[in-house]
Amino acid sequence: LVTTIPSLPKQYEVSFDFKPTKWIGGWTSILHMTTGGNAGWGERIPGFFPLNMKVAIANGIDGNGNWYFWSPSMPLNEWVHFKLTQHLEGKDFVYRVYMDHLLLMKKVNKKAQEFKQVDIWMSDIWYNAQPGFVKNLHIAGKGDSDT
């Protein structure tokens, strides 16, 4: 557990660099932001879970606490930059995920909400830690008073 932030608003950005050094069997974890649990609503906001040289990137989208998709395969011992954003565009909250500045996913989140008391885990207590390094973790939110 790195820290707990008071809130993650509806509009936010999360980014970091990751370098895997070894792939191990089974699910592992890189970064996991949660209001307390592992896979319910507000418990993967987001979560990065490697398996078989890819990363399942999970988040709370459209009321599904474990909505996810897979990244492309990642090479060992090379830095990869991940960036997630959710911003208000017109009347829609648009969720985007980038890997090395390439847009992997764009989706309107019809049930965007602010989450309170968010734990920031490097790895977590539910899965083995993914061997590797993380640097340049950045988490920023925009207040929701106007949304």
PDB file of C-alpha atoms in Angstrom:
ATOM      1  CA  LEU A   1       0.000   0.000   0.000  1.00  0.00           C
ATOM      2  CA  VAL A   2       1.612   3.237  -1.167  1.00  0.00           C
ATOM      3  CA  THR A   3      -0.987   5.721   0.040  1.00  0.00           C
ATOM      4  CA  THR A   4      -4.696   6.474   0.274  1.00  0.00           C
ATOM      5  CA  ILE A   5      -6.134   9.469  -1.544  1.00  0.00           C
ATOM      6  CA  PRO A   6      -9.324  11.182  -0.303  1.00  0.00           C
ATOM      7  CA  SER A   7     -11.080  10.846  -3.659  1.00  0.00           C
ATOM      8  CA  LEU A   8     -10.762   9.941  -7.312  1.00  0.00           C
ATOM      9  CA  PRO A   9     -13.156  12.289  -9.139  1.00  0.00           C
ATOM     10  CA  LYS A  10     -15.088  11.489 -12.309  1.00  0.00           C
ATOM     11  CA  GLN A  11     -12.426  13.266 -14.351  1.00  0.00           C
ATOM     12  CA  TYR A  12      -8.917  11.948 -13.791  1.00  0.00           C
ATOM     13  CA  GLU A  13      -5.621  10.835 -15.262  1.00  0.00           C
ATOM     14  CA  VAL A  14      -3.404   7.964 -14.141  1.00  0.00           C
ATOM     15  CA  SER A  15      -0.048   7.283 -15.776  1.00  0.00           C
ATOM     16  CA  PHE A  16       3.146   5.371 -15.063  1.00  0.00           C
ATOM     17  CA  ASP A  17       6.063   3.620 -16.716  1.00  0.00           C
ATOM     18  CA  PHE A  18       6.545  -0.116 -16.254  1.00  0.00           C
ATOM     19  CA  LYS A  19       9.391  -2.489 -17.136  1.00  0.00           C
ATOM     20  CA  PRO A  20       8.662  -6.226 -16.705  1.00  0.00           C
ATOM     21  CA  THR A  21      11.754  -8.236 -15.806  1.00  0.00           C
ATOM     22  CA  LYS A  22      10.256 -11.736 -15.697  1.00  0.00           C
ATOM     23  CA  TRP A  23       6.928 -13.367 -16.535  1.00  0.00           C
ATOM     24  CA  ILE A  24       5.637 -15.767 -13.905  1.00  0.00           C
ATOM     25  CA  GLY A  25       2.689 -18.157 -14.031  1.00  0.00           C
ATOM     26  CA  GLY A  26      -0.768 -17.009 -13.023  1.00  0.00           C
ATOM     27  CA  TRP A  27      -2.266 -13.595 -12.461  1.00  0.00           C
ATOM     28  CA  THR A  28      -0.001 -10.874 -11.090  1.00  0.00           C
ATOM     29  CA  SER A  29      -0.513  -7.210 -10.242  1.00  0.00           C
ATOM     30  CA  ILE A  30       1.326  -4.001 -11.132  1.00  0.00           C
ATOM     31  CA  LEU A  31      -0.895  -1.139  -9.926  1.00  0.00           C
ATOM     32  CA  HIS A  32      -4.268  -1.484  -8.220  1.00  0.00           C
ATOM     33  CA  MET A  33      -6.433   1.440  -7.076  1.00  0.00           C
ATOM     34  CA  THR A  34      -9.364   0.361  -4.912  1.00  0.00           C
ATOM     35  CA  THR A  35     -11.900   1.502  -2.341  1.00  0.00           C
ATOM     36  CA  GLY A  36     -11.104  -1.657  -0.395  1.00  0.00           C
ATOM     37  CA  GLY A  37     -11.724  -4.918  -2.224  1.00  0.00           C
ATOM     38  CA  ASN A  38     -10.557  -6.716  -5.320  1.00  0.00           C
ATOM     39  CA  ALA A  39     -13.227  -6.925  -8.022  1.00  0.00           C
ATOM     40  CA  GLY A  40     -16.490  -5.227  -7.001  1.00  0.00           C
ATOM     41  CA  TRP A  41     -17.719  -1.757  -7.928  1.00  0.00           C
ATOM     42  CA  GLY A  42     -15.024   0.792  -7.084  1.00  0.00           C
ATOM     43  CA  GLU A  43     -12.432  -1.886  -6.427  1.00  0.00           C
ATOM     44  CA  ARG A  44     -10.518  -1.701  -9.717  1.00  0.00           C
ATOM     45  CA  ILE A  45     -10.321   2.014 -10.556  1.00  0.00           C
ATOM     46  CA  PRO A  46      -8.063   1.048 -12.307  1.00  0.00           C
ATOM     47  CA  GLY A  47      -6.159  -2.210 -11.942  1.00  0.00           C
ATOM     48  CA  PHE A  48      -3.321  -3.582 -14.081  1.00  0.00           C
ATOM     49  CA  PHE A  49      -3.079  -7.371 -13.975  1.00  0.00           C
ATOM     50  CA  PRO A  50      -0.513  -9.185 -16.169  1.00  0.00           C
ATOM     51  CA  LEU A  51      -1.025 -12.713 -17.461  1.00  0.00           C
ATOM     52  CA  ASN A  52       0.778 -14.456 -20.338  1.00  0.00           C
ATOM     53  CA  MET A  53       2.873 -11.419 -21.374  1.00  0.00           C
ATOM     54  CA  LYS A  54      -0.191  -9.147 -21.664  1.00  0.00           C
ATOM     55  CA  VAL A  55      -1.906  -6.862 -19.161  1.00  0.00           C
ATOM     56  CA  ALA A  56      -5.590  -6.957 -18.317  1.00  0.00           C
ATOM     57  CA  ILE A  57      -6.486  -3.307 -17.744  1.00  0.00           C
ATOM     58  CA  ALA A  58      -9.571  -3.202 -15.522  1.00  0.00           C
ATOM     59  CA  ASN A  59     -11.770  -0.345 -14.369  1.00  0.00           C
ATOM     60  CA  GLY A  60     -15.260   0.486 -13.103  1.00  0.00           C
ATOM     61  CA  ILE A  61     -17.124   1.174 -16.343  1.00  0.00           C
ATOM     62  CA  ASP A  62     -20.906   1.318 -16.955  1.00  0.00           C
ATOM     63  CA  GLY A  63     -21.640  -0.194 -13.537  1.00  0.00           C
ATOM     64  CA  ASN A  64     -19.339  -3.183 -14.113  1.00  0.00           C
ATOM     65  CA  GLY A  65     -16.673  -3.222 -11.389  1.00  0.00           C
ATOM     66  CA  ASN A  66     -14.391  -5.467 -13.441  1.00  0.00           C
ATOM     67  CA  TRP A  67     -14.726  -4.162 -16.990  1.00  0.00           C
ATOM     68  CA  TYR A  68     -11.421  -4.917 -18.698  1.00  0.00           C
ATOM     69  CA  PHE A  69      -9.567  -5.509 -21.945  1.00  0.00           C
ATOM     70  CA  TRP A  70      -6.112  -6.829 -22.851  1.00  0.00           C
ATOM     71  CA  SER A  71      -3.002  -4.873 -23.825  1.00  0.00           C
ATOM     72  CA  PRO A  72      -0.771  -6.064 -26.646  1.00  0.00           C
ATOM     73  CA  SER A  73       2.070  -8.410 -25.644  1.00  0.00           C
ATOM     74  CA  MET A  74       4.878  -6.704 -23.763  1.00  0.00           C
ATOM     75  CA  PRO A  75       8.588  -7.450 -24.175  1.00  0.00           C
ATOM     76  CA  LEU A  76      10.773  -8.087 -21.138  1.00  0.00           C
ATOM     77  CA  ASN A  77      13.226  -5.467 -19.897  1.00  0.00           C
ATOM     78  CA  GLU A  78      11.750  -2.576 -21.893  1.00  0.00           C
ATOM     79  CA  TRP A  79       9.930   0.423 -20.444  1.00  0.00           C
ATOM     80  CA  VAL A  80       6.280   0.824 -21.423  1.00  0.00           C
ATOM     81  CA  HIS A  81       4.224   3.941 -20.674  1.00  0.00           C
ATOM     82  CA  PHE A  82       0.589   3.498 -19.619  1.00  0.00           C
ATOM     83  CA  LYS A  83      -1.870   6.393 -19.418  1.00  0.00           C
ATOM     84  CA  LEU A  84      -5.581   6.307 -18.548  1.00  0.00           C
ATOM     85  CA  THR A  85      -7.868   9.302 -18.710  1.00  0.00           C
ATOM     86  CA  GLN A  86     -11.511   9.963 -18.102  1.00  0.00           C
ATOM     87  CA  HIS A  87     -12.769  13.401 -19.109  1.00  0.00           C
ATOM     88  CA  LEU A  88     -16.109  15.072 -19.649  1.00  0.00           C
ATOM     89  CA  GLU A  89     -16.673  15.663 -23.363  1.00  0.00           C
ATOM     90  CA  GLY A  90     -19.996  17.360 -23.971  1.00  0.00           C
ATOM     91  CA  LYS A  91     -22.349  15.332 -21.771  1.00  0.00           C
ATOM     92  CA  ASP A  92     -20.292  12.116 -21.824  1.00  0.00           C
ATOM     93  CA  PHE A  93     -17.463  10.895 -19.631  1.00  0.00           C
ATOM     94  CA  VAL A  94     -14.987   9.368 -22.066  1.00  0.00           C
ATOM     95  CA  TYR A  95     -12.506   6.761 -20.810  1.00  0.00           C
ATOM     96  CA  ARG A  96      -9.293   6.286 -22.789  1.00  0.00           C
ATOM     97  CA  VAL A  97      -6.297   4.002 -22.310  1.00  0.00           C
ATOM     98  CA  TYR A  98      -2.946   4.511 -24.002  1.00  0.00           C
ATOM     99  CA  MET A  99       0.158   2.310 -24.145  1.00  0.00           C
ATOM    100  CA  ASP A 100       3.287   4.084 -25.380  1.00  0.00           C
ATOM    101  CA  HIS A 101       1.046   6.929 -26.628  1.00  0.00           C
ATOM    102  CA  LEU A 102      -1.006   4.539 -28.796  1.00  0.00           C
ATOM    103  CA  LEU A 103      -4.740   4.640 -28.063  1.00  0.00           C
ATOM    104  CA  LEU A 104      -5.786   1.114 -27.040  1.00  0.00           C
ATOM    105  CA  MET A 105      -9.333   1.794 -25.860  1.00  0.00           C
ATOM    106  CA  LYS A 106     -11.930   4.559 -25.987  1.00  0.00           C
ATOM    107  CA  LYS A 107     -15.302   4.081 -24.306  1.00  0.00           C
ATOM    108  CA  VAL A 108     -18.076   6.278 -22.938  1.00  0.00           C
ATOM    109  CA  ASN A 109     -18.549   5.488 -19.233  1.00  0.00           C
ATOM    110  CA  LYS A 110     -22.296   5.829 -18.653  1.00  0.00           C
ATOM    111  CA  LYS A 111     -21.952   5.412 -14.883  1.00  0.00           C
ATOM    112  CA  ALA A 112     -18.938   7.569 -14.049  1.00  0.00           C
ATOM    113  CA  GLN A 113     -18.724   8.496 -10.393  1.00  0.00           C
ATOM    114  CA  GLU A 114     -16.379   9.892  -7.790  1.00  0.00           C
ATOM    115  CA  PHE A 115     -14.800   7.290  -5.496  1.00  0.00           C
ATOM    116  CA  LYS A 116     -13.817   8.119  -1.904  1.00  0.00           C
ATOM    117  CA  GLN A 117     -10.877   6.839   0.179  1.00  0.00           C
ATOM    118  CA  VAL A 118      -8.992   5.183  -2.672  1.00  0.00           C
ATOM    119  CA  ASP A 119      -6.063   2.935  -1.750  1.00  0.00           C
ATOM    120  CA  ILE A 120      -3.113   3.023  -4.148  1.00  0.00           C
ATOM    121  CA  TRP A 121      -1.305  -0.328  -4.256  1.00  0.00           C
ATOM    122  CA  MET A 122       1.874  -1.169  -6.122  1.00  0.00           C
ATOM    123  CA  SER A 123       0.903  -4.790  -6.665  1.00  0.00           C
ATOM    124  CA  ASP A 124      -1.734  -5.667  -4.054  1.00  0.00           C
ATOM    125  CA  ILE A 125      -2.654  -8.230  -1.401  1.00  0.00           C
ATOM    126  CA  TRP A 126      -4.716 -10.439  -3.753  1.00  0.00           C
ATOM    127  CA  TYR A 127      -2.114 -11.415  -6.392  1.00  0.00           C
ATOM    128  CA  ASN A 128       1.610 -11.980  -6.665  1.00  0.00           C
ATOM    129  CA  ALA A 129       3.603  -8.883  -7.490  1.00  0.00           C
ATOM    130  CA  GLN A 130       4.587  -8.675 -11.141  1.00  0.00           C
ATOM    131  CA  PRO A 131       8.413  -8.752 -11.282  1.00  0.00           C
ATOM    132  CA  GLY A 132       9.638  -5.473 -12.702  1.00  0.00           C
ATOM    133  CA  PHE A 133       9.973  -1.778 -12.055  1.00  0.00           C
ATOM    134  CA  VAL A 134       7.529   1.136 -11.918  1.00  0.00           C
ATOM    135  CA  LYS A 135       8.490   4.802 -12.189  1.00  0.00           C
ATOM    136  CA  ASN A 136       6.832   8.157 -12.841  1.00  0.00           C
ATOM    137  CA  LEU A 137       3.486   7.299 -11.215  1.00  0.00           C
ATOM    138  CA  HIS A 138       1.137  10.257 -11.710  1.00  0.00           C
ATOM    139  CA  ILE A 139      -2.454  10.475 -10.458  1.00  0.00           C
ATOM    140  CA  ALA A 140      -4.428  13.652 -11.016  1.00  0.00           C
ATOM    141  CA  GLY A 141      -8.095  14.485 -10.727  1.00  0.00           C
ATOM    142  CA  LYS A 142     -10.257  17.394 -11.794  1.00  0.00           C
ATOM    143  CA  GLY A 143     -12.933  18.517  -9.358  1.00  0.00           C
ATOM    144  CA  ASP A 144     -16.483  17.509 -10.154  1.00  0.00           C
ATOM    145  CA  SER A 145     -18.270  20.584  -8.845  1.00  0.00           C
ATOM    146  CA  ASP A 146     -19.158  21.568 -12.414  1.00  0.00           C
ATOM    147  CA  THR A 147     -20.258  18.090 -13.557  1.00  0.00           C
TER     148      THR A 147
END
